Tab-separated table of C-alpha atoms and ligand atoms in Angstrom:
chain	number	residue	atom	x	y	z
A	1	MET	CA	111.265	83.549	100.801
A	2	SER	CA	111.901	87.159	101.636
A	3	THR	CA	109.310	89.898	101.170
A	4	ALA	CA	111.770	92.650	102.091
A	5	LEU	CA	111.695	94.693	98.916
A	6	GLN	CA	114.828	96.836	98.677
A	7	PRO	CA	115.059	100.102	96.764
A	8	VAL	CA	116.769	100.208	93.382
A	9	ASP	CA	118.383	103.127	91.559
A	10	SER	CA	116.426	102.860	88.309
A	11	VAL	CA	113.941	100.847	86.293
A	12	GLU	CA	113.520	100.471	82.541
A	13	ILE	CA	110.454	98.919	80.961
A	14	LEU	CA	110.405	97.549	77.410
A	15	VAL	CA	106.846	97.010	76.185
A	16	LEU	CA	107.313	93.765	74.269
A	17	ILE	CA	103.598	93.143	73.657
A	18	ASP	CA	100.593	95.406	74.038
A	19	ASN	CA	97.218	95.822	72.354
A	20	LYS	CA	98.286	99.075	70.787
A	21	THR	CA	100.836	100.284	68.258
A	22	ASP	CA	101.593	104.029	68.300
A	23	ALA	CA	105.017	105.265	67.250
A	24	LEU	CA	103.746	108.771	66.438
A	25	SER	CA	102.308	110.313	69.604
A	26	SER	CA	104.760	112.550	71.465
A	27	LEU	CA	106.249	111.124	74.634
A	28	PRO	CA	107.791	112.500	77.841
A	29	GLU	CA	111.530	113.171	77.777
A	30	GLY	CA	113.558	109.977	77.937
A	31	PHE	CA	110.782	107.698	76.699
A	32	THR	CA	111.507	106.186	73.279
A	33	ASP	CA	108.959	104.985	70.758
A	34	GLU	CA	108.830	101.745	68.793
A	35	TRP	CA	110.469	103.078	65.619
A	36	VAL	CA	113.383	104.640	67.529
A	37	ASN	CA	113.950	101.354	69.306
A	38	LEU	CA	113.668	99.349	66.095
A	39	HIS	CA	116.206	101.691	64.473
A	40	LYS	CA	118.577	101.271	67.424
A	41	ALA	CA	118.170	97.511	67.039
A	42	GLY	CA	119.267	97.681	63.399
A	43	MET	CA	116.153	98.474	61.329
A	44	GLU	CA	117.518	100.449	58.369
A	45	GLN	CA	114.243	101.276	56.674
A	46	ILE	CA	110.650	101.419	57.796
A	47	SER	CA	108.588	98.619	56.361
A	48	GLY	CA	105.523	96.695	57.333
A	49	ALA	CA	107.585	93.610	58.012
A	50	GLY	CA	110.088	95.559	60.121
A	51	GLN	CA	107.573	96.812	62.641
A	52	CYS	CA	106.351	95.107	65.794
A	53	CYS	CA	102.897	93.577	65.940
A	54	ALA	CA	100.260	94.742	68.370
A	55	ASN	CA	98.264	91.922	69.871
A	56	HIS	CA	95.618	91.587	72.579
A	57	GLY	CA	97.809	90.872	75.587
A	58	LEU	CA	100.706	92.162	77.642
A	59	ALA	CA	104.401	91.372	78.060
A	60	LEU	CA	106.820	93.752	79.769
A	61	ILE	CA	110.574	93.272	80.146
A	62	ILE	CA	111.483	95.038	83.393
A	63	THR	CA	115.106	95.869	84.149
A	64	ALA	CA	116.007	97.092	87.643
A	65	GLN	CA	119.434	98.378	88.617
A	66	ARG	CA	121.083	99.015	91.953
A	67	GLY	CA	124.722	100.092	91.905
A	68	GLY	CA	126.514	97.693	89.606
A	69	THR	CA	123.832	95.006	89.933
A	70	LYS	CA	121.121	94.537	87.327
A	71	HIS	CA	118.191	92.125	87.312
A	72	VAL	CA	115.649	91.498	84.562
A	73	MET	CA	112.154	90.050	84.914
A	74	LEU	CA	109.620	89.215	82.228
A	75	PHE	CA	106.177	90.243	83.477
A	76	ASP	CA	103.719	88.192	81.436
A	77	ALA	CA	104.402	86.812	77.987
A	78	GLY	CA	101.566	88.001	75.781
A	79	PRO	CA	98.979	85.814	74.060
A	80	VAL	CA	100.960	83.682	71.628
A	81	ASP	CA	104.475	82.442	70.841
A	82	PHE	CA	104.421	84.218	67.483
A	83	ALA	CA	104.068	87.677	69.067
A	84	VAL	CA	106.955	87.080	71.477
A	85	GLU	CA	109.287	85.869	68.730
A	86	TYR	CA	108.203	88.486	66.183
A	87	ASN	CA	108.627	91.501	68.476
A	88	ALA	CA	111.673	90.218	70.366
A	89	SER	CA	113.624	89.651	67.157
A	90	ARG	CA	112.737	93.070	65.737
A	91	LEU	CA	113.463	94.957	68.973
A	92	GLY	CA	116.671	93.010	69.656
A	93	ALA	CA	115.337	92.267	73.133
A	94	SER	CA	118.044	90.707	75.309
A	95	PHE	CA	116.166	87.604	76.382
A	96	GLY	CA	119.357	85.997	77.693
A	97	GLU	CA	119.376	88.579	80.497
A	98	ILE	CA	115.921	87.559	81.771
A	99	GLU	CA	116.298	85.701	85.055
A	100	ALA	CA	112.676	85.200	86.126
A	101	ILE	CA	109.150	85.250	84.725
A	102	THR	CA	106.071	86.347	86.651
A	103	LEU	CA	102.667	85.395	85.336
A	104	SER	CA	100.089	87.875	86.598
A	105	HIS	CA	97.069	85.565	86.335
A	106	GLY	CA	95.824	82.520	84.474
A	107	HIS	CA	94.631	83.935	81.164
A	108	TRP	CA	95.809	83.209	77.634
A	109	ASP	CA	96.591	86.815	76.750
A	110	HIS	CA	99.335	86.907	79.396
A	111	ALA	CA	100.507	83.299	79.348
A	112	GLY	CA	100.176	82.079	75.765
A	113	GLY	CA	103.696	83.185	74.796
A	114	ILE	CA	105.535	81.651	77.754
A	115	PRO	CA	106.874	78.638	75.791
A	116	ALA	CA	108.537	80.923	73.221
A	117	ALA	CA	109.795	83.216	75.968
A	118	ILE	CA	111.492	80.319	77.788
A	119	ASP	CA	113.067	79.127	74.524
A	120	LEU	CA	114.388	82.613	73.719
A	121	ILE	CA	115.761	83.015	77.246
A	122	ARG	CA	117.654	79.714	76.979
A	123	GLN	CA	118.810	80.440	73.421
A	124	GLY	CA	120.005	83.828	74.682
A	125	GLY	CA	122.399	82.084	77.032
A	126	GLN	CA	120.567	82.189	80.355
A	127	THR	CA	121.721	79.121	82.282
A	128	GLY	CA	120.210	79.956	85.691
A	129	ASP	CA	117.187	78.252	87.274
A	130	LEU	CA	114.651	80.502	85.527
A	131	PRO	CA	111.855	80.601	88.130
A	132	VAL	CA	108.336	81.161	86.790
A	133	TYR	CA	106.148	82.610	89.550
A	134	LEU	CA	102.617	81.242	89.409
A	135	HIS	CA	99.497	81.147	91.588
A	136	PRO	CA	97.827	77.778	92.298
A	137	GLY	CA	94.441	79.102	91.087
A	138	MET	CA	95.616	79.687	87.502
A	139	PHE	CA	95.149	76.270	86.031
A	140	ARG	CA	91.390	75.616	85.915
A	141	LYS	CA	89.377	75.635	82.700
A	142	ARG	CA	87.865	79.092	82.186
A	143	ALA	CA	85.370	80.893	79.975
A	144	PHE	CA	83.778	84.310	79.692
A	145	PRO	CA	80.870	85.910	77.819
A	146	LEU	CA	81.486	87.597	74.481
A	147	SER	CA	79.787	90.951	73.841
A	148	THR	CA	76.936	88.928	72.297
A	149	GLY	CA	76.459	87.094	75.605
A	150	GLU	CA	77.710	83.737	74.243
A	151	LEU	CA	80.220	81.952	76.463
A	152	ILE	CA	83.661	81.468	74.888
A	153	GLU	CA	86.140	79.025	76.375
A	154	ILE	CA	89.656	80.171	77.140
A	155	ARG	CA	92.647	78.136	75.966
A	156	GLU	CA	94.380	76.609	79.011
A	157	ILE	CA	97.760	77.971	80.023
A	158	ALA	CA	100.914	75.851	80.291
A	159	THR	CA	100.974	73.695	83.416
A	160	PRO	CA	103.838	73.709	85.925
A	161	ASP	CA	104.827	70.252	84.624
A	162	GLU	CA	105.007	71.549	81.066
A	163	LEU	CA	107.110	74.516	82.186
A	164	SER	CA	109.434	72.171	84.101
A	165	ALA	CA	109.762	69.944	81.044
A	166	GLN	CA	110.833	73.031	79.095
A	167	GLY	CA	113.628	73.707	81.574
A	168	ALA	CA	112.050	76.414	83.741
A	169	MET	CA	111.446	76.218	87.495
A	170	PRO	CA	107.784	76.774	88.420
A	171	VAL	CA	107.237	78.419	91.810
A	172	VAL	CA	103.547	77.978	92.638
A	173	THR	CA	102.403	79.992	95.638
A	174	ASP	CA	99.690	82.404	96.704
A	175	GLN	CA	102.072	84.143	99.107
A	176	PRO	CA	103.892	87.436	98.508
A	177	LEU	CA	107.598	87.246	97.829
A	178	SER	CA	110.573	89.386	96.931
A	179	VAL	CA	112.950	88.069	94.317
A	180	LEU	CA	116.132	88.886	92.398
A	181	ASP	CA	118.103	90.384	95.294
A	182	ASP	CA	114.836	91.790	96.696
A	183	MET	CA	114.541	94.184	93.755
A	184	PHE	CA	111.113	92.848	92.701
A	185	TYR	CA	108.027	92.241	94.839
A	186	ILE	CA	105.337	89.810	93.703
A	187	SER	CA	102.180	90.375	95.717
A	188	GLY	CA	99.931	87.868	97.423
A	189	GLU	CA	96.220	87.815	96.689
A	190	ILE	CA	94.794	91.300	96.370
A	191	PRO	CA	92.104	92.164	98.963
A	192	ARG	CA	88.851	93.431	97.440
A	193	VAL	CA	88.047	96.588	99.385
A	194	THR	CA	86.237	98.999	97.060
A	195	SER	CA	82.458	98.851	96.773
A	196	TYR	CA	82.284	99.150	92.989
A	197	GLU	CA	85.049	96.874	91.631
A	198	ALA	CA	83.299	93.552	91.004
A	199	GLY	CA	86.016	91.793	88.993
A	200	PHE	CA	85.045	90.209	85.670
A	201	PRO	CA	81.260	89.711	85.649
A	202	GLY	CA	80.283	86.538	83.796
A	203	HIS	CA	83.741	84.931	84.040
A	204	VAL	CA	83.419	81.227	84.970
A	205	GLN	CA	85.679	78.246	85.604
A	206	ARG	CA	85.555	74.518	86.170
A	207	ASN	CA	87.889	71.690	87.142
A	208	ALA	CA	87.231	69.192	84.380
A	209	GLU	CA	85.102	68.737	81.294
A	210	ASP	CA	82.404	66.835	83.202
A	211	THR	CA	81.749	69.436	85.902
A	212	GLY	CA	79.556	72.460	85.441
A	213	TRP	CA	80.794	76.019	85.214
A	214	GLU	CA	81.142	77.926	88.503
A	215	ASP	CA	81.062	81.695	88.741
A	216	ASP	CA	84.571	83.132	89.028
A	217	PRO	CA	84.244	86.911	88.694
A	218	LEU	CA	87.030	87.606	91.198
A	219	LEU	CA	89.956	85.736	89.588
A	220	MET	CA	91.733	85.600	92.919
A	221	ASP	CA	94.896	84.333	91.195
A	222	GLU	CA	95.730	87.830	89.912
A	223	ARG	CA	98.705	89.529	91.567
A	224	TYR	CA	100.689	92.694	91.059
A	225	VAL	CA	104.444	93.289	90.865
A	226	ALA	CA	106.267	96.279	92.355
A	227	VAL	CA	109.728	97.791	92.304
A	228	ASN	CA	110.762	100.609	94.671
A	229	ILE	CA	112.978	103.320	93.171
A	230	ALA	CA	115.036	105.135	95.817
A	231	GLY	CA	113.895	108.733	96.218
A	232	LYS	CA	110.938	108.282	93.858
A	233	GLY	CA	108.750	105.442	95.089
A	234	LEU	CA	106.967	102.381	93.798
A	235	VAL	CA	106.453	101.314	90.237
A	236	VAL	CA	103.314	99.166	90.318
A	237	PHE	CA	102.696	96.666	87.508
A	238	SER	CA	99.114	95.405	87.231
A	239	ALA	CA	98.628	93.336	84.115
A	240	CYS	CA	94.873	92.978	83.766
A	241	SER	CA	93.526	94.302	87.073
A	242	HIS	CA	90.670	91.846	87.424
A	243	ALA	CA	91.085	92.631	91.138
A	244	GLY	CA	90.159	96.238	90.309
A	245	ILE	CA	92.953	98.726	89.724
A	246	VAL	CA	91.939	100.772	92.778
A	247	ASN	CA	92.064	97.600	94.890
A	248	VAL	CA	95.580	97.088	93.517
A	249	LEU	CA	96.550	100.613	94.579
A	250	HIS	CA	95.103	100.039	98.066
A	251	ALA	CA	97.066	96.777	98.285
A	252	ALA	CA	100.297	98.541	97.286
A	253	ARG	CA	99.689	101.224	99.908
A	254	ARG	CA	98.983	98.557	102.540
A	255	ASP	CA	102.029	96.493	101.526
A	256	PHE	CA	104.341	99.537	101.433
A	257	PRO	CA	102.966	102.112	103.879
A	258	GLY	CA	104.266	105.615	103.362
A	259	VAL	CA	105.999	104.842	100.043
A	260	PRO	CA	104.735	107.113	97.245
A	261	ILE	CA	103.479	105.567	94.003
A	262	HIS	CA	105.839	106.912	91.366
A	263	ALA	CA	104.285	105.052	88.445
A	264	LEU	CA	101.477	102.644	87.625
A	265	THR	CA	101.369	100.579	84.454
A	266	GLY	CA	99.587	97.643	82.843
A	267	GLY	CA	96.000	96.938	81.912
A	268	PHE	CA	93.344	98.528	84.105
A	269	HIS	CA	90.443	96.527	82.622
A	270	LEU	CA	87.977	99.374	82.324
A	271	ALA	CA	86.479	98.373	78.990
A	272	GLY	CA	83.286	96.488	78.171
A	273	GLY	CA	81.198	95.766	81.247
A	274	ASN	CA	83.618	97.718	83.416
A	275	GLU	CA	83.048	101.005	81.593
A	276	ARG	CA	80.397	101.676	84.253
A	277	ILE	CA	83.141	102.035	86.903
A	278	ILE	CA	85.392	104.437	84.982
A	279	GLU	CA	84.068	107.497	86.808
A	280	ASP	CA	84.563	106.023	90.297
A	281	THR	CA	87.975	104.663	89.354
A	282	VAL	CA	89.255	107.948	87.930
A	283	ALA	CA	88.017	109.835	91.005
A	284	ASP	CA	89.633	107.336	93.388
A	285	PHE	CA	93.038	107.626	91.664
A	286	GLU	CA	93.305	111.147	93.148
A	287	GLN	CA	94.085	109.941	96.684
A	288	PHE	CA	97.139	107.960	95.499
A	289	ASN	CA	98.868	110.960	93.892
A	290	ILE	CA	100.459	108.761	91.210
A	291	GLY	CA	103.386	110.401	89.437
A	292	LEU	CA	102.942	108.643	86.090
A	293	ILE	CA	99.872	106.711	84.938
A	294	LEU	CA	100.807	104.433	82.033
A	295	PRO	CA	97.665	102.603	80.893
A	296	GLY	CA	97.838	99.805	78.350
A	297	HIS	CA	96.420	96.469	77.243
A	298	CYS	CA	92.815	96.112	78.482
A	299	THR	CA	92.330	99.630	79.887
A	300	GLY	CA	90.055	100.656	77.014
A	301	TRP	CA	89.960	103.968	75.164
A	302	ARG	CA	87.139	105.476	77.190
A	303	ALA	CA	89.019	105.003	80.468
A	304	THR	CA	92.307	106.154	78.947
A	305	ASN	CA	90.610	109.342	77.740
A	306	ALA	CA	88.926	109.883	81.112
A	307	LEU	CA	92.253	109.471	82.914
A	308	GLU	CA	93.931	111.925	80.546
A	309	ARG	CA	91.178	114.481	81.091
A	310	ALA	CA	91.609	114.173	84.865
A	311	TYR	CA	95.373	113.843	85.205
A	312	GLY	CA	96.756	115.479	82.044
A	313	GLU	CA	100.446	115.001	81.297
A	314	ARG	CA	100.819	112.423	84.056
A	315	VAL	CA	98.976	110.003	81.739
A	316	VAL	CA	100.987	108.313	78.960
A	317	PRO	CA	99.350	105.332	77.226
A	318	ILE	CA	101.867	102.584	76.528
A	319	ALA	CA	102.307	100.997	73.106
A	320	VAL	CA	104.262	98.081	71.736
A	321	GLY	CA	108.001	98.677	71.370
A	322	MET	CA	108.100	101.636	73.760
A	323	LYS	CA	110.949	101.991	76.272
A	324	ILE	CA	110.179	103.735	79.537
A	325	PRO	CA	112.987	104.907	81.844
A	326	LEU	CA	111.912	105.455	85.446
B	401	FE2	FE1	94.466	90.544	79.989
């Protein structure tokens, strides 16, 4: 497969699922909030049942355009089928246009809604192969400590066989690749280079019920996605950043030397035990001169506030239902 990412003319992101709902905060020109997008999709009056639901997880519908060619990728599918169906129907999301799914890493809050997403894509009229890009390290049993210290098991994600049975085409690899006419780059494993980003302390995994838990703080199955907008630079998508969001930025700079980082979005995982690295992370963002920092999902309010204090109007927290033109 090719890794020769080619520039596109524009990118639009629809935030299908995020932890946060916020249709009130002002947005940069061109961005549209959830209620505007619901209204465009046919919502005639505001009501509780008409709104999207926020849910712990992430799903972004990314549309890239070059000349007359358009390609659409679903980056993660949120935590549960219900959230995909509920928000997609309200937002009138064009699932039939989605040609590929990338799963960022093997956690429920990004993978739980993949069955519903595949069904909606097929019901929407997509008859292509529908590749689902996966990493071989995603499928072990996993658990992590709650804030009380108790270990909580994580619901397994769909297996490649289950995805095949549903009519999708799993592509399981740890190698980087460019897809959809080289408009989208899916990274390989992300090198850990910073001294302070230690992954997800306490996260464990095992192969089967009868084997003991092994430490797995690094979650090496996590990858990032990038699109390169001509004349602007990279849009970097990092869903949960267990690799460390600064490690992700270093990887993007290594993978695309000399290309500016126009925008960065996803979950930066700076909550809970990672609140101790907020200061280092915010300081290290400076060297990447990121045009737009769009934190969501697992970033946490303390890190979002710290980023806003440091980088001002370049920081725009994402929320469910938001459309972002880049
Ligand atoms: Fe996550």
